[in-house]
């Protein structure tokens, strides 16, 4: 009997000790302050930062501190990683974590950064037939693996926010999506009640975007009665799959929140339930930092 309990205790220790160590490590890394230069970069390059309440600014800084010390940044194609690149990427990744308990992308170890769009190879299977092709990309998020970003494309998104694009926000939305083990466009909710209307609202918005694409391509003709497709701020790339739709909707939610709230109010409310932060309300606040 004593041997049995010893085995049980040993098994518990094997499971508990690493978990407690990781928790303590994350707490310590979050407590490390950002440098003055890092804070300046954050304030200048993250558009929403000045509008966040002071408590949320401090929360964001803590998450960024953990991200910078926990993830490895690797420059590709000769790119030299700078502190600005690290802070800008970490800031947009951690923006998605505000006001929610999180382990700061626990399955992510490496962020690969290319100077511009890069070529990646894709493999597809149709039964026993395997085919491969290459395509130019601005970013991608590998399941349980690294995030890959084009620095040029991220810079373009920051320079032209009216377009609603931000490759960092897009790819880190995918990393959130995978945390429940599935990349399906439904991220894990802390409270199941918050996600009870997620599926029907997302499905309706997703189908609406697909219909818009068909209309633009002329596949829906006037003699078929037509379909009323109201204005949208969502990138048509979101029609590829529910997972891509979630990532595209996340971009719009944080980059052009006022326009998204006006054109997709139901979708905006669902995103707010998950992300907790309300970017449109922040931008309409009395003044930055209140």
GROMACS .gro file of C-alpha atoms in nm:
model
  290
    1UNK     CA    1   0.000   0.000   0.000
    2UNK     CA    2   0.283   0.237   0.086
    3UNK     CA    3   0.442   0.177  -0.252
    4UNK     CA    4   0.111   0.252  -0.425
    5UNK     CA    5   0.072   0.588  -0.248
    6UNK     CA    6   0.436   0.671  -0.321
    7UNK     CA    7   0.373   0.614  -0.692
    8UNK     CA    8   0.060   0.832  -0.682
    9UNK     CA    9   0.247   1.108  -0.499
   10UNK     CA   10   0.534   1.090  -0.747
   11UNK     CA   11   0.293   1.112  -1.039
   12UNK     CA   12   0.124   1.416  -0.886
   13UNK     CA   13   0.457   1.586  -0.829
   14UNK     CA   14   0.561   1.523  -1.189
   15UNK     CA   15   0.245   1.700  -1.302
   16UNK     CA   16   0.221   1.976  -1.040
   17UNK     CA   17   0.583   2.090  -1.008
   18UNK     CA   18   0.634   2.188  -1.376
   19UNK     CA   19   0.296   2.363  -1.379
   20UNK     CA   20   0.381   2.561  -1.065
   21UNK     CA   21   0.725   2.644  -1.202
   22UNK     CA   22   0.576   2.777  -1.526
   23UNK     CA   23   0.323   2.983  -1.335
   24UNK     CA   24   0.595   3.132  -1.113
   25UNK     CA   25   0.817   3.198  -1.415
   26UNK     CA   26   0.539   3.378  -1.603
   27UNK     CA   27   0.461   3.590  -1.297
   28UNK     CA   28   0.826   3.688  -1.265
   29UNK     CA   29   0.869   3.773  -1.632
   30UNK     CA   30   0.553   3.984  -1.627
   31UNK     CA   31   0.694   4.178  -1.334
   32UNK     CA   32   1.004   4.287  -1.526
   33UNK     CA   33   0.956   4.650  -1.636
   34UNK     CA   34   0.988   4.760  -1.995
   35UNK     CA   35   1.267   5.001  -2.074
   36UNK     CA   36   1.195   5.365  -2.148
   37UNK     CA   37   1.273   5.306  -2.515
   38UNK     CA   38   1.037   5.007  -2.530
   39UNK     CA   39   0.756   5.213  -2.375
   40UNK     CA   40   0.818   5.490  -2.627
   41UNK     CA   41   0.794   5.243  -2.915
   42UNK     CA   42   0.476   5.099  -2.768
   43UNK     CA   43   0.312   5.439  -2.728
   44UNK     CA   44   0.409   5.548  -3.079
   45UNK     CA   45   0.333   5.231  -3.274
   46UNK     CA   46   0.024   5.080  -3.109
   47UNK     CA   47  -0.265   5.305  -3.212
   48UNK     CA   48  -0.497   5.205  -2.928
   49UNK     CA   49  -0.240   5.238  -2.651
   50UNK     CA   50  -0.301   5.607  -2.564
   51UNK     CA   51  -0.676   5.539  -2.539
   52UNK     CA   52  -0.647   5.251  -2.294
   53UNK     CA   53  -0.720   5.321  -1.926
   54UNK     CA   54  -0.405   5.332  -1.715
   55UNK     CA   55  -0.478   4.993  -1.560
   56UNK     CA   56  -0.509   4.834  -1.904
   57UNK     CA   57  -0.188   5.004  -2.019
   58UNK     CA   58  -0.004   4.848  -1.726
   59UNK     CA   59  -0.160   4.509  -1.797
   60UNK     CA   60  -0.049   4.534  -2.158
   61UNK     CA   61   0.306   4.624  -2.054
   62UNK     CA   62   0.323   4.320  -1.827
   63UNK     CA   63   0.208   4.087  -2.103
   64UNK     CA   64   0.454   4.242  -2.347
   65UNK     CA   65   0.734   4.195  -2.094
   66UNK     CA   66   0.648   3.825  -2.072
   67UNK     CA   67   0.619   3.790  -2.450
   68UNK     CA   68   0.955   3.955  -2.518
   69UNK     CA   69   1.135   3.733  -2.270
   70UNK     CA   70   0.950   3.412  -2.347
   71UNK     CA   71   0.956   3.408  -2.729
   72UNK     CA   72   1.247   3.397  -2.970
   73UNK     CA   73   1.250   3.637  -3.265
   74UNK     CA   74   1.435   3.511  -3.572
   75UNK     CA   75   1.513   3.725  -3.876
   76UNK     CA   76   1.484   3.550  -4.213
   77UNK     CA   77   1.635   3.631  -4.554
   78UNK     CA   78   1.904   3.842  -4.390
   79UNK     CA   79   1.668   4.055  -4.180
   80UNK     CA   80   1.826   4.185  -3.858
   81UNK     CA   81   1.572   4.189  -3.576
   82UNK     CA   82   1.553   4.526  -3.400
   83UNK     CA   83   1.399   4.620  -3.069
   84UNK     CA   84   1.130   4.812  -3.257
   85UNK     CA   85   1.028   4.499  -3.447
   86UNK     CA   86   1.009   4.297  -3.127
   87UNK     CA   87   0.802   4.553  -2.938
   88UNK     CA   88   0.565   4.625  -3.228
   89UNK     CA   89   0.495   4.256  -3.285
   90UNK     CA   90   0.462   4.180  -2.913
   91UNK     CA   91   0.230   4.479  -2.861
   92UNK     CA   92  -0.017   4.366  -3.126
   93UNK     CA   93  -0.002   4.006  -3.009
   94UNK     CA   94  -0.067   4.107  -2.648
   95UNK     CA   95  -0.343   4.351  -2.741
   96UNK     CA   96  -0.559   4.045  -2.805
   97UNK     CA   97  -0.504   3.925  -2.448
   98UNK     CA   98  -0.626   4.230  -2.257
   99UNK     CA   99  -0.869   4.181  -1.969
  100UNK     CA  100  -0.857   3.803  -2.001
  101UNK     CA  101  -0.669   3.540  -1.803
  102UNK     CA  102  -0.401   3.403  -2.034
  103UNK     CA  103  -0.070   3.221  -2.050
  104UNK     CA  104   0.056   3.443  -2.334
  105UNK     CA  105   0.045   3.197  -2.625
  106UNK     CA  106   0.191   2.903  -2.431
  107UNK     CA  107   0.247   2.687  -2.740
  108UNK     CA  108   0.438   2.958  -2.925
  109UNK     CA  109   0.815   2.955  -2.899
  110UNK     CA  110   0.937   3.136  -3.212
  111UNK     CA  111   0.837   3.433  -3.427
  112UNK     CA  112   0.995   3.428  -3.772
  113UNK     CA  113   1.016   3.769  -3.940
  114UNK     CA  114   1.083   3.820  -4.311
  115UNK     CA  115   1.170   4.161  -4.458
  116UNK     CA  116   0.877   4.132  -4.701
  117UNK     CA  117   0.639   3.881  -4.856
  118UNK     CA  118   0.794   3.538  -4.873
  119UNK     CA  119   0.732   3.221  -5.071
  120UNK     CA  120   0.596   2.914  -4.892
  121UNK     CA  121   0.521   2.566  -5.018
  122UNK     CA  122   0.181   2.405  -4.965
  123UNK     CA  123   0.098   2.037  -4.991
  124UNK     CA  124  -0.252   1.913  -5.070
  125UNK     CA  125  -0.392   1.563  -5.076
  126UNK     CA  126  -0.681   1.448  -5.293
  127UNK     CA  127  -0.723   1.089  -5.189
  128UNK     CA  128  -0.387   0.927  -5.260
  129UNK     CA  129  -0.282   1.205  -5.495
  130UNK     CA  130  -0.036   1.454  -5.348
  131UNK     CA  131   0.026   1.793  -5.503
  132UNK     CA  132   0.245   2.085  -5.399
  133UNK     CA  133   0.261   2.447  -5.506
  134UNK     CA  134   0.422   2.767  -5.385
  135UNK     CA  135   0.260   3.099  -5.302
  136UNK     CA  136   0.364   3.442  -5.177
  137UNK     CA  137   0.253   3.517  -4.824
  138UNK     CA  138   0.249   3.801  -4.574
  139UNK     CA  139   0.221   3.574  -4.273
  140UNK     CA  140   0.108   3.241  -4.136
  141UNK     CA  141   0.054   3.070  -3.804
  142UNK     CA  142   0.161   2.709  -3.774
  143UNK     CA  143  -0.048   2.488  -3.548
  144UNK     CA  144   0.142   2.443  -3.221
  145UNK     CA  145   0.435   2.605  -3.401
  146UNK     CA  146   0.585   2.940  -3.498
  147UNK     CA  147   0.420   3.254  -3.626
  148UNK     CA  148   0.567   3.390  -3.951
  149UNK     CA  149   0.532   3.758  -4.041
  150UNK     CA  150   0.634   3.995  -4.318
  151UNK     CA  151   0.769   4.311  -4.157
  152UNK     CA  152   0.692   4.516  -4.470
  153UNK     CA  153   0.329   4.406  -4.469
  154UNK     CA  154   0.295   4.481  -4.100
  155UNK     CA  155   0.443   4.826  -4.161
  156UNK     CA  156   0.199   4.888  -4.445
  157UNK     CA  157  -0.093   4.793  -4.224
  158UNK     CA  158   0.021   5.033  -3.954
  159UNK     CA  159   0.073   5.313  -4.208
  160UNK     CA  160  -0.275   5.266  -4.359
  161UNK     CA  161  -0.511   5.159  -4.079
  162UNK     CA  162  -0.813   5.263  -4.286
  163UNK     CA  163  -0.762   4.944  -4.489
  164UNK     CA  164  -0.830   4.732  -4.183
  165UNK     CA  165  -0.524   4.509  -4.228
  166UNK     CA  166  -0.275   4.403  -3.965
  167UNK     CA  167  -0.090   4.080  -4.033
  168UNK     CA  168   0.029   4.044  -3.673
  169UNK     CA  169  -0.323   4.068  -3.532
  170UNK     CA  170  -0.443   3.827  -3.800
  171UNK     CA  171  -0.187   3.556  -3.728
  172UNK     CA  172  -0.208   3.583  -3.351
  173UNK     CA  173  -0.585   3.548  -3.376
  174UNK     CA  174  -0.513   3.207  -3.531
  175UNK     CA  175  -0.294   3.122  -3.232
  176UNK     CA  176  -0.582   3.206  -2.998
  177UNK     CA  177  -0.817   2.998  -3.212
  178UNK     CA  178  -0.597   2.689  -3.175
  179UNK     CA  179  -0.580   2.697  -2.796
  180UNK     CA  180  -0.874   2.458  -2.759
  181UNK     CA  181  -0.707   2.213  -2.997
  182UNK     CA  182  -0.909   2.313  -3.304
  183UNK     CA  183  -0.851   2.586  -3.563
  184UNK     CA  184  -1.217   2.630  -3.647
  185UNK     CA  185  -1.300   2.997  -3.597
  186UNK     CA  186  -1.425   2.950  -3.243
  187UNK     CA  187  -1.166   3.042  -2.977
  188UNK     CA  188  -1.202   2.910  -2.622
  189UNK     CA  189  -1.423   3.126  -2.401
  190UNK     CA  190  -1.345   3.165  -2.032
  191UNK     CA  191  -1.720   3.141  -1.963
  192UNK     CA  192  -1.926   2.913  -2.184
  193UNK     CA  193  -2.225   3.147  -2.150
  194UNK     CA  194  -2.032   3.421  -2.331
  195UNK     CA  195  -2.008   3.201  -2.640
  196UNK     CA  196  -2.364   3.073  -2.657
  197UNK     CA  197  -2.461   3.300  -2.950
  198UNK     CA  198  -2.119   3.291  -3.117
  199UNK     CA  199  -2.189   3.018  -3.373
  200UNK     CA  200  -2.512   3.156  -3.530
  201UNK     CA  201  -2.382   3.515  -3.549
  202UNK     CA  202  -2.047   3.412  -3.697
  203UNK     CA  203  -2.212   3.173  -3.940
  204UNK     CA  204  -2.450   3.442  -4.066
  205UNK     CA  205  -2.171   3.698  -4.109
  206UNK     CA  206  -1.950   3.439  -4.279
  207UNK     CA  207  -2.223   3.346  -4.527
  208UNK     CA  208  -2.294   3.712  -4.593
  209UNK     CA  209  -1.928   3.768  -4.684
  210UNK     CA  210  -1.933   3.467  -4.918
  211UNK     CA  211  -2.245   3.602  -5.086
  212UNK     CA  212  -2.074   3.937  -5.137
  213UNK     CA  213  -1.791   3.764  -5.319
  214UNK     CA  214  -2.033   3.575  -5.543
  215UNK     CA  215  -2.211   3.902  -5.621
  216UNK     CA  216  -1.885   4.078  -5.703
  217UNK     CA  217  -1.789   3.794  -5.934
  218UNK     CA  218  -2.118   3.821  -6.117
  219UNK     CA  219  -2.233   3.475  -6.010
  220UNK     CA  220  -2.557   3.616  -5.871
  221UNK     CA  221  -2.751   3.772  -6.157
  222UNK     CA  222  -3.033   4.021  -6.147
  223UNK     CA  223  -3.290   3.778  -6.295
  224UNK     CA  224  -3.232   3.541  -6.001
  225UNK     CA  225  -3.373   3.803  -5.772
  226UNK     CA  226  -3.037   3.918  -5.636
  227UNK     CA  227  -2.924   3.929  -5.277
  228UNK     CA  228  -2.896   4.247  -5.078
  229UNK     CA  229  -2.536   4.266  -4.963
  230UNK     CA  230  -2.486   4.563  -4.728
  231UNK     CA  231  -2.149   4.738  -4.708
  232UNK     CA  232  -1.876   4.538  -4.535
  233UNK     CA  233  -1.543   4.628  -4.381
  234UNK     CA  234  -1.426   4.267  -4.376
  235UNK     CA  235  -1.152   4.150  -4.609
  236UNK     CA  236  -1.288   3.899  -4.859
  237UNK     CA  237  -1.006   3.662  -4.762
  238UNK     CA  238  -1.219   3.582  -4.460
  239UNK     CA  239  -1.451   3.383  -4.686
  240UNK     CA  240  -1.185   3.113  -4.722
  241UNK     CA  241  -1.293   2.934  -4.402
  242UNK     CA  242  -1.442   3.001  -4.056
  243UNK     CA  243  -1.087   3.016  -3.916
  244UNK     CA  244  -0.984   3.285  -4.165
  245UNK     CA  245  -1.309   3.468  -4.105
  246UNK     CA  246  -1.234   3.489  -3.733
  247UNK     CA  247  -0.883   3.623  -3.803
  248UNK     CA  248  -1.011   3.881  -4.054
  249UNK     CA  249  -1.290   3.988  -3.817
  250UNK     CA  250  -1.031   4.029  -3.540
  251UNK     CA  251  -0.825   4.258  -3.765
  252UNK     CA  252  -1.128   4.478  -3.835
  253UNK     CA  253  -1.231   4.475  -3.469
  254UNK     CA  254  -0.903   4.621  -3.349
  255UNK     CA  255  -0.794   4.827  -3.652
  256UNK     CA  256  -1.121   4.987  -3.774
  257UNK     CA  257  -1.357   4.923  -3.481
  258UNK     CA  258  -1.591   5.217  -3.542
  259UNK     CA  259  -1.659   5.109  -3.899
  260UNK     CA  260  -1.702   4.747  -3.796
  261UNK     CA  261  -1.945   4.835  -3.517
  262UNK     CA  262  -2.150   5.038  -3.764
  263UNK     CA  263  -2.163   4.780  -4.043
  264UNK     CA  264  -2.162   4.457  -3.842
  265UNK     CA  265  -2.309   4.539  -3.498
  266UNK     CA  266  -2.403   4.180  -3.409
  267UNK     CA  267  -2.061   4.048  -3.509
  268UNK     CA  268  -1.894   4.332  -3.319
  269UNK     CA  269  -2.084   4.239  -3.002
  270UNK     CA  270  -1.973   3.877  -3.029
  271UNK     CA  271  -1.613   3.980  -3.070
  272UNK     CA  272  -1.647   4.209  -2.769
  273UNK     CA  273  -1.774   3.919  -2.556
  274UNK     CA  274  -1.459   3.725  -2.635
  275UNK     CA  275  -1.199   4.003  -2.632
  276UNK     CA  276  -1.359   4.198  -2.343
  277UNK     CA  277  -1.195   4.520  -2.467
  278UNK     CA  278  -1.421   4.759  -2.664
  279UNK     CA  279  -1.196   4.945  -2.914
  280UNK     CA  280  -1.477   5.157  -3.062
  281UNK     CA  281  -1.580   5.283  -2.719
  282UNK     CA  282  -1.216   5.356  -2.631
  283UNK     CA  283  -1.170   5.566  -2.944
  284UNK     CA  284  -1.485   5.763  -2.861
  285UNK     CA  285  -1.373   5.827  -2.503
  286UNK     CA  286  -1.328   6.175  -2.365
  287UNK     CA  287  -0.951   6.170  -2.407
  288UNK     CA  288  -0.665   5.917  -2.439
  289UNK     CA  289  -0.557   5.749  -2.119
  290UNK     CA  290  -0.877   5.814  -1.917
   0.00000   0.00000   0.00000
